[in-house]
Each structure stands twice: as structure tokens, then as C-alpha cells.
Tab-separated table of N, CA and C in Angstrom:
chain	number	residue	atom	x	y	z
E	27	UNK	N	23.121	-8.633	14.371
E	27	UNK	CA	23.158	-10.020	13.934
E	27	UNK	C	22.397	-10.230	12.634
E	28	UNK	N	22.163	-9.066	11.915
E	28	UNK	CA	21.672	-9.576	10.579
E	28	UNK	C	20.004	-9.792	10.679
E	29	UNK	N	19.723	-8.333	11.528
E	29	UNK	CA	17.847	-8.543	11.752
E	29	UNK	C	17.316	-8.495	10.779
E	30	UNK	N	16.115	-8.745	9.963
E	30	UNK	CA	15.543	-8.239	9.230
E	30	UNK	C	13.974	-7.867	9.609
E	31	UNK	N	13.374	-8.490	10.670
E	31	UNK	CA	12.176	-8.691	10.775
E	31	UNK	C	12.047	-8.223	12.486
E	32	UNK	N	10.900	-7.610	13.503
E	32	UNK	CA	10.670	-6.738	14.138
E	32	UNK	C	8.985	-7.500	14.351
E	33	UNK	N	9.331	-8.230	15.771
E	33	UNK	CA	7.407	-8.087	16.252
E	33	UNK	C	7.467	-7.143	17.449
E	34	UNK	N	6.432	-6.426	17.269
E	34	UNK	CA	6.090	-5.447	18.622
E	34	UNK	C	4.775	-5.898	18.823
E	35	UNK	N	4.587	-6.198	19.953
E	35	UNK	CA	3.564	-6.901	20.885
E	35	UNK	C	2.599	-6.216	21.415
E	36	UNK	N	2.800	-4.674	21.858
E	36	UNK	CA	2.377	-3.804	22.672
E	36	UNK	C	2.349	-2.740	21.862
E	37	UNK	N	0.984	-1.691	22.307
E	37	UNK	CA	0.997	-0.420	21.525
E	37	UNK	C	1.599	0.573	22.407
E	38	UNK	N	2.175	1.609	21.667
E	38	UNK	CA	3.187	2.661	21.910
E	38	UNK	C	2.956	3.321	23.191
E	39	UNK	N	1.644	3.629	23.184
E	39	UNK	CA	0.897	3.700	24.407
E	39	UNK	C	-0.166	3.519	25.205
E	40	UNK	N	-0.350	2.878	26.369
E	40	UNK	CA	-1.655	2.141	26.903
E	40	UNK	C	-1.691	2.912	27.915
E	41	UNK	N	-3.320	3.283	27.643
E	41	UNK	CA	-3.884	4.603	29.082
E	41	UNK	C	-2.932	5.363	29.787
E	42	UNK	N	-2.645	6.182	28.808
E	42	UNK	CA	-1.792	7.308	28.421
E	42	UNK	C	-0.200	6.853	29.205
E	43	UNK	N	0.209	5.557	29.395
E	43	UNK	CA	1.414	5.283	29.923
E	43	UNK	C	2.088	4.926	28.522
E	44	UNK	N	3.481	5.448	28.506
E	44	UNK	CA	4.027	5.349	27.698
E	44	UNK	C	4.763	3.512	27.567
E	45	UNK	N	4.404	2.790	26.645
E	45	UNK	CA	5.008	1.448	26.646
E	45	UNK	C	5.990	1.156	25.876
E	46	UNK	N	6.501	1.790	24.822
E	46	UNK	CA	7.404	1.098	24.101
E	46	UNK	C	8.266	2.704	23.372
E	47	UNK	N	9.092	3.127	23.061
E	47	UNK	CA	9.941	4.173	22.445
E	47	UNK	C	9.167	4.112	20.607
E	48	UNK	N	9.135	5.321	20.498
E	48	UNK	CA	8.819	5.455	19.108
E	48	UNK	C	9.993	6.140	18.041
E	49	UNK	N	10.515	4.882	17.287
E	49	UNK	CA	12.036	5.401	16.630
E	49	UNK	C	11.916	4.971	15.539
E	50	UNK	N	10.956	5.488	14.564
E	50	UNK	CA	10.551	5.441	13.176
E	50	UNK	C	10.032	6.452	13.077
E	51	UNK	N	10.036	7.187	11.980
E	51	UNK	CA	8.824	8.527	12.007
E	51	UNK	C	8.017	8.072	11.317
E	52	UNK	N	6.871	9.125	11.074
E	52	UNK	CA	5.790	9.216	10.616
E	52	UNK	C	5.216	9.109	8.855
E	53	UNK	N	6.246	9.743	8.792
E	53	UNK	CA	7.129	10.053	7.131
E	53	UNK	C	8.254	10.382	7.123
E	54	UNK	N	8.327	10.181	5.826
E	54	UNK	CA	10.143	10.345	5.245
E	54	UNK	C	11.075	9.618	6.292
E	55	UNK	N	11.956	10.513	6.760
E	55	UNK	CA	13.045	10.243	7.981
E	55	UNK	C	13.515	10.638	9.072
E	56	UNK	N	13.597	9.759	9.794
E	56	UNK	CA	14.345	10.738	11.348
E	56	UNK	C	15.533	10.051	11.674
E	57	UNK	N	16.317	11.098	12.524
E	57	UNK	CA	17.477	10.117	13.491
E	57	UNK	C	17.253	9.678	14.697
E	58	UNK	N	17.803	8.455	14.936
E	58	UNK	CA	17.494	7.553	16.183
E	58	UNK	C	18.858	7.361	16.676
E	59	UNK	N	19.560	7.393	17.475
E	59	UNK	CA	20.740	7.385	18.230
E	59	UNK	C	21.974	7.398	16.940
E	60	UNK	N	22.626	6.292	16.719
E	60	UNK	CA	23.228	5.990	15.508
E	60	UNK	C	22.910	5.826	14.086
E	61	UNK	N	21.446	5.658	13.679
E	61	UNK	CA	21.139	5.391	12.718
E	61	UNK	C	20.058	6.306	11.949
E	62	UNK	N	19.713	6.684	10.576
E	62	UNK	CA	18.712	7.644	9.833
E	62	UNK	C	17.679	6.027	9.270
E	63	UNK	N	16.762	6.209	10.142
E	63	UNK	CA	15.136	5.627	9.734
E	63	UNK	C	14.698	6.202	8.953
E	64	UNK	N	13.940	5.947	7.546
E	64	UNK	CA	13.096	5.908	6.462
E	64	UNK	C	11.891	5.176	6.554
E	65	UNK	N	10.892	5.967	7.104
E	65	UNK	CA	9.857	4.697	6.327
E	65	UNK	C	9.106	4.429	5.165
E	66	UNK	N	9.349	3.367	4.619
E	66	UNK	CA	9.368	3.195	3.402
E	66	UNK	C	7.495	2.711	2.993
E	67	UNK	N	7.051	2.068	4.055
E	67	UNK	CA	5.615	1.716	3.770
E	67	UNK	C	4.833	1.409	5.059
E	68	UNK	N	3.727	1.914	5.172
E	68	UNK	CA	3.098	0.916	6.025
E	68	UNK	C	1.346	0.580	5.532
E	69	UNK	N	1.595	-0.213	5.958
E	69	UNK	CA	-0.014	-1.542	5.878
E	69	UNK	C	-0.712	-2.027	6.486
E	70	UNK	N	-2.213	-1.259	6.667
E	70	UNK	CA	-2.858	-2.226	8.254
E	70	UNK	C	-3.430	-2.975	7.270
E	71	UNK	N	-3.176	-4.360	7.899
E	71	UNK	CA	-3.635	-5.901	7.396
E	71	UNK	C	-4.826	-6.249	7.513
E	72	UNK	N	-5.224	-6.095	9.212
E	72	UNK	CA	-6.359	-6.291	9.673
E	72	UNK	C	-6.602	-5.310	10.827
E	73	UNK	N	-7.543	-5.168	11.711
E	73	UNK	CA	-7.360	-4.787	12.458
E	73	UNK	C	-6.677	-4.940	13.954
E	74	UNK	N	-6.039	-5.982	14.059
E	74	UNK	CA	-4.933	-6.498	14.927
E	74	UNK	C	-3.838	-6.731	14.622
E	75	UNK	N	-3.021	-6.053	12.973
E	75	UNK	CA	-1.814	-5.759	13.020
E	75	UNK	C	-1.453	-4.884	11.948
E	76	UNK	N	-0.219	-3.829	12.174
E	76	UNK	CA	0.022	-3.487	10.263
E	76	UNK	C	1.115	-4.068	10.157
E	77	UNK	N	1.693	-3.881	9.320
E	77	UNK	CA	3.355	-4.018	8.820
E	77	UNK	C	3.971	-2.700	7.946
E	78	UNK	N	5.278	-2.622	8.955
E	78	UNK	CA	5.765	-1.664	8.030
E	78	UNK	C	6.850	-1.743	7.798
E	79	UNK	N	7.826	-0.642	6.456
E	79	UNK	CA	8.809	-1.173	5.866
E	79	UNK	C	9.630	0.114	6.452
E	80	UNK	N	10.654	-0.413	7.189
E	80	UNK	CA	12.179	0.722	7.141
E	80	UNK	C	13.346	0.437	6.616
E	81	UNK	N	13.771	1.169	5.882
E	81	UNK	CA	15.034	1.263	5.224
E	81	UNK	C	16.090	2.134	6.370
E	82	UNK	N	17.011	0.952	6.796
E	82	UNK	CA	17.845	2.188	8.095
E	82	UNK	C	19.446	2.221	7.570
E	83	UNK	N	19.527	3.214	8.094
E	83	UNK	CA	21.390	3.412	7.968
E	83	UNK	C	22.359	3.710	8.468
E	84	UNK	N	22.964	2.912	9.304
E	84	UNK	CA	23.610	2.729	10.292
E	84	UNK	C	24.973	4.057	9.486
E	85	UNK	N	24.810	5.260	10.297
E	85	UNK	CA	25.636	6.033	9.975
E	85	UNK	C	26.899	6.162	10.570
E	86	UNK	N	27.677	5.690	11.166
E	86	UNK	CA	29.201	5.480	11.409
E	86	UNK	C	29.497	4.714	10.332
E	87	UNK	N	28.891	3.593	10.018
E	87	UNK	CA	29.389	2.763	9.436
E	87	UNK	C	28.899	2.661	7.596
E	88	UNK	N	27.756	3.410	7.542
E	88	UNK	CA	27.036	3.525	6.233
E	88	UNK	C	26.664	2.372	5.859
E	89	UNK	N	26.620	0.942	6.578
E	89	UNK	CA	26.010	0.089	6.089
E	89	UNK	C	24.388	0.608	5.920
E	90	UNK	N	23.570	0.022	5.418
E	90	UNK	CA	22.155	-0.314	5.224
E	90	UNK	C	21.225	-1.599	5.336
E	91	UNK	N	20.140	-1.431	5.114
E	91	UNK	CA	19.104	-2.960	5.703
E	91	UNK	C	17.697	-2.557	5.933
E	92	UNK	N	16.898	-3.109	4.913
E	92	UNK	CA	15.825	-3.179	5.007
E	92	UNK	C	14.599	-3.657	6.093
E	93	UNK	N	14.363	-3.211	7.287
E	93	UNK	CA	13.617	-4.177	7.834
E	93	UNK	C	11.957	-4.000	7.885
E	94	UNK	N	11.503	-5.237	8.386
E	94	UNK	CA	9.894	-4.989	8.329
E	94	UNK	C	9.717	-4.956	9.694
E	95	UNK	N	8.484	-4.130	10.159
E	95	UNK	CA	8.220	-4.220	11.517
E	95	UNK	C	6.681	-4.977	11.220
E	96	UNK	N	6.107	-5.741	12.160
E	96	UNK	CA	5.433	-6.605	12.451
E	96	UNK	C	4.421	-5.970	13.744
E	97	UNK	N	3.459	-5.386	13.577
E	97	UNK	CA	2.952	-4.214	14.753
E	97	UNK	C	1.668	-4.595	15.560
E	98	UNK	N	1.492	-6.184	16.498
E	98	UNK	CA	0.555	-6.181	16.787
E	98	UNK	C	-0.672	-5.384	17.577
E	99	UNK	N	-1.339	-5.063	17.666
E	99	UNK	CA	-2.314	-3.541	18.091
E	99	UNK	C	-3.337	-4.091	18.816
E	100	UNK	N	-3.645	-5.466	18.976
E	100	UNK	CA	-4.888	-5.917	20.208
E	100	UNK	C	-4.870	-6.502	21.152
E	101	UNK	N	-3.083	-6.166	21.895
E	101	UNK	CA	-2.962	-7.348	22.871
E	101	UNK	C	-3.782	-6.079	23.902
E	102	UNK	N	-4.628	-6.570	24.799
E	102	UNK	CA	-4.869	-6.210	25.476
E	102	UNK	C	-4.565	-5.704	27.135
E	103	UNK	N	-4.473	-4.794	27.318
E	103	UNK	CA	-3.809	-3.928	28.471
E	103	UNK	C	-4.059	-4.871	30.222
E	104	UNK	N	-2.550	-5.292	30.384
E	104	UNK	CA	-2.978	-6.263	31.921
E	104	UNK	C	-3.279	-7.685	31.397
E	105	UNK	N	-3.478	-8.283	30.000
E	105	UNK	CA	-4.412	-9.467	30.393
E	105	UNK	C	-3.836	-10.376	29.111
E	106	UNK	N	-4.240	-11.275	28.856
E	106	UNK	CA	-4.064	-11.925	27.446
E	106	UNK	C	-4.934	-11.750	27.038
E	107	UNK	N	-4.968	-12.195	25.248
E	107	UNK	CA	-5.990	-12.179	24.277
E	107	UNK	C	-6.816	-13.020	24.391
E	108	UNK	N	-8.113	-12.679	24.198
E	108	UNK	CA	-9.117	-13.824	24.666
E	108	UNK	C	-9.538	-15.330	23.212
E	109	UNK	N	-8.416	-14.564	22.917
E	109	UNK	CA	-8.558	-15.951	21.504
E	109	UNK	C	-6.909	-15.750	20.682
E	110	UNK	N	-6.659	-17.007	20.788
E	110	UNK	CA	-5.091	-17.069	19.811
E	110	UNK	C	-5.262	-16.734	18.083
E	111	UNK	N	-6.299	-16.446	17.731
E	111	UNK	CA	-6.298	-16.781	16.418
E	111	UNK	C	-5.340	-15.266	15.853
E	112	UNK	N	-5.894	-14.366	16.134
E	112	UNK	CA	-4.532	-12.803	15.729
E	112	UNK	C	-3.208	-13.282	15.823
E	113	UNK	N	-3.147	-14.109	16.958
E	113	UNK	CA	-1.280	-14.085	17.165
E	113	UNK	C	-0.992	-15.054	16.432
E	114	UNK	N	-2.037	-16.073	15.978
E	114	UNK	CA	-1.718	-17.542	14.698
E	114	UNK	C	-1.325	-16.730	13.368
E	115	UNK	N	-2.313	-15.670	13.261
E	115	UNK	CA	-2.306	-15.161	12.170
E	115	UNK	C	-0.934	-14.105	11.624
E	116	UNK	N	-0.426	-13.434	12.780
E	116	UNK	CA	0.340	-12.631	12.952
E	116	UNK	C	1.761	-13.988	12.392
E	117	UNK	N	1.871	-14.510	13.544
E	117	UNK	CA	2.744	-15.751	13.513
E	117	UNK	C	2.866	-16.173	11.499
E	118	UNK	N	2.084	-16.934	11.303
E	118	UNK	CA	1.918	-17.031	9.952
E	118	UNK	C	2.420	-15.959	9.200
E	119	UNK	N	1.977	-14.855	8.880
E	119	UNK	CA	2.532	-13.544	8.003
E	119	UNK	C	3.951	-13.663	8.416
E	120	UNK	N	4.642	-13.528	9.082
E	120	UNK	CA	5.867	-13.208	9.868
E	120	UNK	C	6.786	-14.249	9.309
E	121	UNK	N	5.751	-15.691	9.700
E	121	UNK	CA	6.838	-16.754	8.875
E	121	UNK	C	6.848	-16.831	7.480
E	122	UNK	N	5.943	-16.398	6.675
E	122	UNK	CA	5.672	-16.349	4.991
E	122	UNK	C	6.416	-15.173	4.922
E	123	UNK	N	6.655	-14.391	5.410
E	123	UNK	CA	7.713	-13.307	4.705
E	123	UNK	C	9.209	-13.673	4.993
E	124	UNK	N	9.169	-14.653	5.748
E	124	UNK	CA	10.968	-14.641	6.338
E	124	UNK	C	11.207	-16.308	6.333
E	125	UNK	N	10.188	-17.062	5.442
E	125	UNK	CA	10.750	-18.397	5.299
E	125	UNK	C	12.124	-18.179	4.434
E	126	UNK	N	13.069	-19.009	4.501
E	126	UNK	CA	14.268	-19.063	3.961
E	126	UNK	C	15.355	-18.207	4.619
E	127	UNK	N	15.028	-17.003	5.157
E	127	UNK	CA	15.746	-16.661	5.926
E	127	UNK	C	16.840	-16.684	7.140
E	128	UNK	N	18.173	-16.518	6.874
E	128	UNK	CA	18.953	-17.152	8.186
E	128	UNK	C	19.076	-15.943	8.958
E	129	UNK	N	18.075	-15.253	9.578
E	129	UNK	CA	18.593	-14.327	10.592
E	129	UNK	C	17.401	-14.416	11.765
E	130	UNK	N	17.621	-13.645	13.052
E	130	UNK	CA	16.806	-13.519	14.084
E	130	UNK	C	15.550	-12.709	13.315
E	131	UNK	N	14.551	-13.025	14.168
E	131	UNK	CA	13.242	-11.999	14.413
E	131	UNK	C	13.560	-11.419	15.733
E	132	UNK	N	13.228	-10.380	15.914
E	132	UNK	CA	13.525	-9.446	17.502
E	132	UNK	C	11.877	-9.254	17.042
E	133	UNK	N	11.481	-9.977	18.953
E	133	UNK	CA	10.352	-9.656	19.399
E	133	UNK	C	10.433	-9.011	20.709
């Protein structure tokens, strides 16, 4: 549907349980089912989120699309955050990069 933007809520893994699939590499590129991931940048902001940039390419079809991932890192394991201000802040960045935008965020 024309994603451009990516919040992940949860880290990859919490006390050694695996929580979420890791389908970006580290550098350069990998393949993920249908598509070749690039990552193009990443940025820790603060210490409760980075952002990073993938360039993907949907290979059946060779389209392309830039997206940002949005990586929050302090929700805490079992519980909520004991203060909203990270997820205000997170929230904010997310909407300053994708004001004007007509597509979904996938959270």
C-alpha cells in the first residue's frame, strides 16, 4: 500500500526470547523472502530509539522504495513505560518526517 515508514516497538530480542524477525542486515544487503534489503543508514537519536534507512527491491517485480524504520529500544519487557515522554518523542520524529505524506505507517 505504498509504506514508507516502519515503527518497531519491541527489541529483536528480550531475555534471550526471540521477539520480532530480523530482515535487514547489518551492512550492505541481504535477501528476505521476495525482496534485496540495503541498508542505507542508521542513527541512534537517543537512547530510546534509532532510525534507519532501507532501500528495498521488490525482485519479481523490480519495483523499489525507500523506507525508514523507526526502532524503539526501551519498551520494557512484560510492562509499560514508566513515563510517555520517549513514545511523545518517538511519535513526533515519525510525524516530522512523514508530514505530507499519503501512505500508512506499519507499526
Amino acid at each position: 500500500k505504498g509504506c514508507v515508514a516502519i515503527v518497531m516497538l519491541t527489541p529483536l530480542v528480550e531475555e534471550g526470547v526471540n521477539q520480532c524477525a530480523r530482515y535487514w542486515p547489518d551492512e550492505g544487503s541481504c535477501t528476505y523472502h521476495n525482496f534485496e534489503i540495503h541498508l542505507v543508514s542508521e542513527h541512534i537519536w537517543c537512547e530510546d530509539y534509532l532510525v534507519r534507512s532501507l532501500y528495498l527491491k521488490h525482485l519479481p517485480s523490480g519495483e523499489t522504495r525507500t523506507v525508514t524504520q523507526f526502532h524503539f529500544l526501551s519498551w520494557p519487557n512484560d510492562r509499560v513505560p514508566s513515563t510517555a515522554k520517549p513514545l511523545l518523542e518517538l511519535r513526533r520524529k515519525v510525524t516530522k518526517c512523514y508530514k505530507g505524506h499519503n501512505s500508512p505507517v506499519l507499526v
